[in-house]
């Protein structure tokens, strides 16, 4: 790994952390969601500071260059994240449907109650 | 002075009746609200049949979301104090009065019903977690909180509003650590707790590890960078 790549990685990680924390300060992001990004950045910073980890793991997997290992790892983590977001989104859609239906039923109950009282 | 007991209940069909009946029969000076957090079992049905004061959430929001619903109710109905009280029979209502008395005397924002003010902690895995959270709160804020994970907490009206309407105010130790840094007055009162009476605990091994990771990350890396809000 070249020094310049390591420096770029560290800077980008700090920016990511800063942005996540900024969103939390403005109450626009939940802590649960920020933790992933902060852990992710910390891991990349550690690899940039101690590139031997990347060398070791690249060697272990038979990947020629440690940079390629870093890219592969990032891609894997991103695919995993997209997958989990996709699952979360389906669940959210299901929950919204559920809520809308419940509200409709509650409204119907309320209205029929009101009508009964009026006709009395 | 109005006090509301918020009882979050998720799949507590075996316990909820005992807990609420005890409150109705022996502690009628306090109001209560059961928040049925989209239980899969008959918790909601039991509450409706017995005519309990009930907030019935149509879907499961998780503990924090359920309690927040209770806080919103407390704020809108103009309660002065709200207490978080488990639906599984662990918490004992005879300590509520002691906590309220302490809150009035010391003018605190939050009173934690703590198991370890005067008694010592037992040595177990769960207490190791509790100790770890105590320790990181202490090094990040300087405040000694003996039982940060206790689920029995009393809040004043100011805190009720914050917890009801602000993002990232989950009723968990990380928020406590943040509030300490904002200058909130947080005290502990010795209480005793029972083992849960029936049913299953929410915390299994996987969830416990997740919970610990979340709390440690949040207290160490996130809460320190949050904007300090003015209380009052």
PDB file of N, CA, C and O in Angstrom, chain A residues 21 23-32 34-35 38-39 42 95-96 98-99 102 106, chain B residues 56 58-61 166-168 174 213-215 217-218 221-223 225-229:
ATOM      1  N   UNK A  21     -21.241  12.150  12.749  1.00  0.00           N
ATOM      2  CA  UNK A  21     -21.426  12.845  14.023  1.00  0.00           C
ATOM      3  C   UNK A  21     -22.188  14.156  13.838  1.00  0.00           C
ATOM      4  O   UNK A  21     -23.012  14.534  14.659  1.00  0.00           O
ATOM      5  N   UNK A  23     -24.463  14.694  11.601  1.00  0.00           N
ATOM      6  CA  UNK A  23     -25.876  14.349  11.437  1.00  0.00           C
ATOM      7  C   UNK A  23     -26.519  14.032  12.794  1.00  0.00           C
ATOM      8  O   UNK A  23     -27.691  14.327  13.022  1.00  0.00           O
ATOM      9  N   UNK A  24     -25.742  13.410  13.673  1.00  0.00           N
ATOM     10  CA  UNK A  24     -26.279  13.116  15.004  1.00  0.00           C
ATOM     11  C   UNK A  24     -26.489  14.406  15.786  1.00  0.00           C
ATOM     12  O   UNK A  24     -27.507  14.599  16.435  1.00  0.00           O
ATOM     13  N   UNK A  25     -25.531  15.320  15.670  1.00  0.00           N
ATOM     14  CA  UNK A  25     -25.670  16.607  16.363  1.00  0.00           C
ATOM     15  C   UNK A  25     -26.918  17.340  15.926  1.00  0.00           C
ATOM     16  O   UNK A  25     -27.579  17.993  16.708  1.00  0.00           O
ATOM     17  N   UNK A  26     -27.249  17.201  14.621  1.00  0.00           N
ATOM     18  CA  UNK A  26     -28.440  17.880  14.114  1.00  0.00           C
ATOM     19  C   UNK A  26     -29.704  17.039  14.291  1.00  0.00           C
ATOM     20  O   UNK A  26     -30.754  17.394  13.769  1.00  0.00           O
ATOM     21  N   UNK A  27     -29.580  15.929  15.010  1.00  0.00           N
ATOM     22  CA  UNK A  27     -30.713  15.018  15.218  1.00  0.00           C
ATOM     23  C   UNK A  27     -31.344  14.569  13.903  1.00  0.00           C
ATOM     24  O   UNK A  27     -32.555  14.552  13.744  1.00  0.00           O
ATOM     25  N   UNK A  28     -30.500  14.227  12.934  1.00  0.00           N
ATOM     26  CA  UNK A  28     -31.028  13.729  11.670  1.00  0.00           C
ATOM     27  C   UNK A  28     -30.652  12.271  11.430  1.00  0.00           C
ATOM     28  O   UNK A  28     -30.941  11.712  10.387  1.00  0.00           O
ATOM     29  N   UNK A  29     -29.943  11.680  12.395  1.00  0.00           N
ATOM     30  CA  UNK A  29     -29.536  10.290  12.216  1.00  0.00           C
ATOM     31  C   UNK A  29     -29.597   9.600  13.572  1.00  0.00           C
ATOM     32  O   UNK A  29     -29.296  10.206  14.593  1.00  0.00           O
ATOM     33  N   UNK A  30     -30.006   8.336  13.546  1.00  0.00           N
ATOM     34  CA  UNK A  30     -30.069   7.616  14.804  1.00  0.00           C
ATOM     35  C   UNK A  30     -28.714   6.986  15.106  1.00  0.00           C
ATOM     36  O   UNK A  30     -28.006   6.550  14.198  1.00  0.00           O
ATOM     37  N   UNK A  31     -28.401   6.913  16.404  1.00  0.00           N
ATOM     38  CA  UNK A  31     -27.101   6.395  16.827  1.00  0.00           C
ATOM     39  C   UNK A  31     -26.868   4.977  16.308  1.00  0.00           C
ATOM     40  O   UNK A  31     -25.778   4.646  15.850  1.00  0.00           O
ATOM     41  N   UNK A  32     -27.929   4.149  16.309  1.00  0.00           N
ATOM     42  CA  UNK A  32     -27.796   2.765  15.830  1.00  0.00           C
ATOM     43  C   UNK A  32     -27.192   2.740  14.423  1.00  0.00           C
ATOM     44  O   UNK A  32     -26.387   1.886  14.090  1.00  0.00           O
ATOM     45  N   UNK A  34     -25.423   5.158  12.939  1.00  0.00           N
ATOM     46  CA  UNK A  34     -24.109   5.787  12.852  1.00  0.00           C
ATOM     47  C   UNK A  34     -23.003   4.833  13.294  1.00  0.00           C
ATOM     48  O   UNK A  34     -21.878   4.910  12.806  1.00  0.00           O
ATOM     49  N   UNK A  35     -23.351   3.916  14.211  1.00  0.00           N
ATOM     50  CA  UNK A  35     -22.326   3.017  14.754  1.00  0.00           C
ATOM     51  C   UNK A  35     -21.651   2.221  13.642  1.00  0.00           C
ATOM     52  O   UNK A  35     -20.434   2.066  13.636  1.00  0.00           O
ATOM     53  N   UNK A  38     -19.065   4.401  11.883  1.00  0.00           N
ATOM     54  CA  UNK A  38     -17.899   4.715  12.703  1.00  0.00           C
ATOM     55  C   UNK A  38     -17.000   3.485  12.852  1.00  0.00           C
ATOM     56  O   UNK A  38     -15.788   3.569  12.688  1.00  0.00           O
ATOM     57  N   UNK A  39     -17.615   2.307  13.069  1.00  0.00           N
ATOM     58  CA  UNK A  39     -16.813   1.074  13.136  1.00  0.00           C
ATOM     59  C   UNK A  39     -16.072   0.832  11.825  1.00  0.00           C
ATOM     60  O   UNK A  39     -14.889   0.481  11.803  1.00  0.00           O
ATOM     61  N   UNK A  42     -13.181   3.219  11.552  1.00  0.00           N
ATOM     62  CA  UNK A  42     -12.091   2.862  12.472  1.00  0.00           C
ATOM     63  C   UNK A  42     -11.283   1.700  11.904  1.00  0.00           C
ATOM     64  O   UNK A  42     -10.053   1.708  11.906  1.00  0.00           O
ATOM     65  N   UNK A  95     -44.409  -2.909   7.531  1.00  0.00           N
ATOM     66  CA  UNK A  95     -44.918  -2.264   8.749  1.00  0.00           C
ATOM     67  C   UNK A  95     -45.792  -1.059   8.404  1.00  0.00           C
ATOM     68  O   UNK A  95     -46.803  -0.822   9.061  1.00  0.00           O
ATOM     69  N   UNK A  96     -45.411  -0.319   7.380  1.00  0.00           N
ATOM     70  CA  UNK A  96     -46.230   0.836   7.002  1.00  0.00           C
ATOM     71  C   UNK A  96     -47.605   0.371   6.525  1.00  0.00           C
ATOM     72  O   UNK A  96     -48.632   0.913   6.919  1.00  0.00           O
ATOM     73  N   UNK A  98     -49.128  -2.307   7.332  1.00  0.00           N
ATOM     74  CA  UNK A  98     -49.815  -2.731   8.543  1.00  0.00           C
ATOM     75  C   UNK A  98     -50.432  -1.536   9.273  1.00  0.00           C
ATOM     76  O   UNK A  98     -51.604  -1.542   9.655  1.00  0.00           O
ATOM     77  N   UNK A  99     -49.652  -0.476   9.423  1.00  0.00           N
ATOM     78  CA  UNK A  99     -50.108   0.716  10.137  1.00  0.00           C
ATOM     79  C   UNK A  99     -51.278   1.370   9.432  1.00  0.00           C
ATOM     80  O   UNK A  99     -52.277   1.729  10.062  1.00  0.00           O
ATOM     81  N   UNK A 102     -54.387  -0.581   9.926  1.00  0.00           N
ATOM     82  CA  UNK A 102     -54.908  -0.430  11.299  1.00  0.00           C
ATOM     83  C   UNK A 102     -55.598   0.917  11.477  1.00  0.00           C
ATOM     84  O   UNK A 102     -56.665   1.011  12.090  1.00  0.00           O
ATOM     85  N   UNK A 106     -59.457   1.632  12.521  1.00  0.00           N
ATOM     86  CA  UNK A 106     -59.781   2.472  13.696  1.00  0.00           C
ATOM     87  C   UNK A 106     -60.696   3.620  13.289  1.00  0.00           C
ATOM     88  O   UNK A 106     -61.680   3.912  13.971  1.00  0.00           O
TER      89      UNK A 106
ATOM     90  N   UNK B  56     -52.147   0.668  22.876  1.00  0.00           N
ATOM     91  CA  UNK B  56     -51.938  -0.569  22.132  1.00  0.00           C
ATOM     92  C   UNK B  56     -51.222  -0.246  20.827  1.00  0.00           C
ATOM     93  O   UNK B  56     -51.835   0.234  19.877  1.00  0.00           O
ATOM     94  N   UNK B  58     -49.857  -0.900  17.299  1.00  0.00           N
ATOM     95  CA  UNK B  58     -50.222  -1.920  16.308  1.00  0.00           C
ATOM     96  C   UNK B  58     -49.032  -2.722  15.796  1.00  0.00           C
ATOM     97  O   UNK B  58     -49.197  -3.837  15.314  1.00  0.00           O
ATOM     98  N   UNK B  59     -47.818  -2.158  15.859  1.00  0.00           N
ATOM     99  CA  UNK B  59     -46.648  -2.942  15.461  1.00  0.00           C
ATOM    100  C   UNK B  59     -45.585  -2.832  16.547  1.00  0.00           C
ATOM    101  O   UNK B  59     -45.664  -1.963  17.399  1.00  0.00           O
ATOM    102  N   UNK B  60     -44.611  -3.729  16.505  1.00  0.00           N
ATOM    103  CA  UNK B  60     -43.567  -3.735  17.525  1.00  0.00           C
ATOM    104  C   UNK B  60     -42.518  -2.669  17.229  1.00  0.00           C
ATOM    105  O   UNK B  60     -41.932  -2.644  16.158  1.00  0.00           O
ATOM    106  N   UNK B  61     -42.317  -1.772  18.191  1.00  0.00           N
ATOM    107  CA  UNK B  61     -41.337  -0.698  17.987  1.00  0.00           C
ATOM    108  C   UNK B  61     -40.038  -0.947  18.734  1.00  0.00           C
ATOM    109  O   UNK B  61     -39.067  -0.243  18.551  1.00  0.00           O
ATOM    110  N   UNK B 166     -37.463  14.154  21.304  1.00  0.00           N
ATOM    111  CA  UNK B 166     -36.170  14.371  20.672  1.00  0.00           C
ATOM    112  C   UNK B 166     -35.587  13.058  20.158  1.00  0.00           C
ATOM    113  O   UNK B 166     -35.758  12.014  20.775  1.00  0.00           O
ATOM    114  N   UNK B 167     -34.887  13.136  19.038  1.00  0.00           N
ATOM    115  CA  UNK B 167     -34.243  11.942  18.500  1.00  0.00           C
ATOM    116  C   UNK B 167     -33.005  11.592  19.330  1.00  0.00           C
ATOM    117  O   UNK B 167     -32.400  12.474  19.930  1.00  0.00           O
ATOM    118  N   UNK B 168     -32.666  10.322  19.353  1.00  0.00           N
ATOM    119  CA  UNK B 168     -31.498   9.843  20.098  1.00  0.00           C
ATOM    120  C   UNK B 168     -31.602  10.073  21.598  1.00  0.00           C
ATOM    121  O   UNK B 168     -30.617  10.390  22.261  1.00  0.00           O
ATOM    122  N   UNK B 174     -26.517   5.212  27.543  1.00  0.00           N
ATOM    123  CA  UNK B 174     -25.792   6.199  26.739  1.00  0.00           C
ATOM    124  C   UNK B 174     -26.448   7.583  26.821  1.00  0.00           C
ATOM    125  O   UNK B 174     -25.756   8.601  26.880  1.00  0.00           O
ATOM    126  N   UNK B 213     -21.990  -3.704  22.773  1.00  0.00           N
ATOM    127  CA  UNK B 213     -21.237  -3.036  21.712  1.00  0.00           C
ATOM    128  C   UNK B 213     -21.845  -1.660  21.420  1.00  0.00           C
ATOM    129  O   UNK B 213     -21.141  -0.645  21.349  1.00  0.00           O
ATOM    130  N   UNK B 214     -23.157  -1.661  21.311  1.00  0.00           N
ATOM    131  CA  UNK B 214     -23.873  -0.417  21.040  1.00  0.00           C
ATOM    132  C   UNK B 214     -23.606   0.623  22.136  1.00  0.00           C
ATOM    133  O   UNK B 214     -23.234   1.770  21.856  1.00  0.00           O
ATOM    134  N   UNK B 215     -23.743   0.186  23.389  1.00  0.00           N
ATOM    135  CA  UNK B 215     -23.565   1.134  24.506  1.00  0.00           C
ATOM    136  C   UNK B 215     -22.129   1.667  24.559  1.00  0.00           C
ATOM    137  O   UNK B 215     -21.918   2.866  24.724  1.00  0.00           O
ATOM    138  N   UNK B 217     -19.756   1.780  22.168  1.00  0.00           N
ATOM    139  CA  UNK B 217     -19.472   2.650  21.025  1.00  0.00           C
ATOM    140  C   UNK B 217     -20.144   4.003  21.222  1.00  0.00           C
ATOM    141  O   UNK B 217     -19.561   5.054  20.987  1.00  0.00           O
ATOM    142  N   UNK B 218     -21.410   3.927  21.619  1.00  0.00           N
ATOM    143  CA  UNK B 218     -22.195   5.150  21.722  1.00  0.00           C
ATOM    144  C   UNK B 218     -21.631   6.079  22.804  1.00  0.00           C
ATOM    145  O   UNK B 218     -21.466   7.273  22.574  1.00  0.00           O
ATOM    146  N   UNK B 221     -17.645   6.955  21.638  1.00  0.00           N
ATOM    147  CA  UNK B 221     -17.353   7.651  20.384  1.00  0.00           C
ATOM    148  C   UNK B 221     -18.398   8.681  19.970  1.00  0.00           C
ATOM    149  O   UNK B 221     -18.121   9.552  19.174  1.00  0.00           O
ATOM    150  N   UNK B 222     -19.633   8.506  20.439  1.00  0.00           N
ATOM    151  CA  UNK B 222     -20.669   9.370  19.881  1.00  0.00           C
ATOM    152  C   UNK B 222     -21.149  10.437  20.860  1.00  0.00           C
ATOM    153  O   UNK B 222     -21.165  11.622  20.529  1.00  0.00           O
ATOM    154  N   UNK B 223     -21.479  10.018  22.067  1.00  0.00           N
ATOM    155  CA  UNK B 223     -22.086  10.985  23.000  1.00  0.00           C
ATOM    156  C   UNK B 223     -21.165  12.169  23.296  1.00  0.00           C
ATOM    157  O   UNK B 223     -21.625  13.278  23.519  1.00  0.00           O
ATOM    158  N   UNK B 225     -19.385  13.735  21.335  1.00  0.00           N
ATOM    159  CA  UNK B 225     -19.370  14.718  20.252  1.00  0.00           C
ATOM    160  C   UNK B 225     -20.727  15.381  20.043  1.00  0.00           C
ATOM    161  O   UNK B 225     -20.886  16.214  19.172  1.00  0.00           O
ATOM    162  N   UNK B 226     -21.707  14.947  20.816  1.00  0.00           N
ATOM    163  CA  UNK B 226     -23.029  15.556  20.635  1.00  0.00           C
ATOM    164  C   UNK B 226     -23.039  16.961  21.190  1.00  0.00           C
ATOM    165  O   UNK B 226     -22.353  17.270  22.149  1.00  0.00           O
ATOM    166  N   UNK B 227     -23.859  17.775  20.556  1.00  0.00           N
ATOM    167  CA  UNK B 227     -23.988  19.154  21.023  1.00  0.00           C
ATOM    168  C   UNK B 227     -24.624  19.142  22.409  1.00  0.00           C
ATOM    169  O   UNK B 227     -25.632  18.482  22.628  1.00  0.00           O
ATOM    170  N   UNK B 228     -24.008  19.861  23.331  1.00  0.00           N
ATOM    171  CA  UNK B 228     -24.611  19.918  24.662  1.00  0.00           C
ATOM    172  C   UNK B 228     -25.857  20.782  24.613  1.00  0.00           C
ATOM    173  O   UNK B 228     -25.798  21.935  24.207  1.00  0.00           O
ATOM    174  N   UNK B 229     -26.964  20.175  24.992  1.00  0.00           N
ATOM    175  CA  UNK B 229     -28.197  20.954  24.942  1.00  0.00           C
ATOM    176  C   UNK B 229     -28.445  21.622  26.267  1.00  0.00           C
ATOM    177  O   UNK B 229     -28.105  21.103  27.321  1.00  0.00           O
TER     178      UNK B 229
END
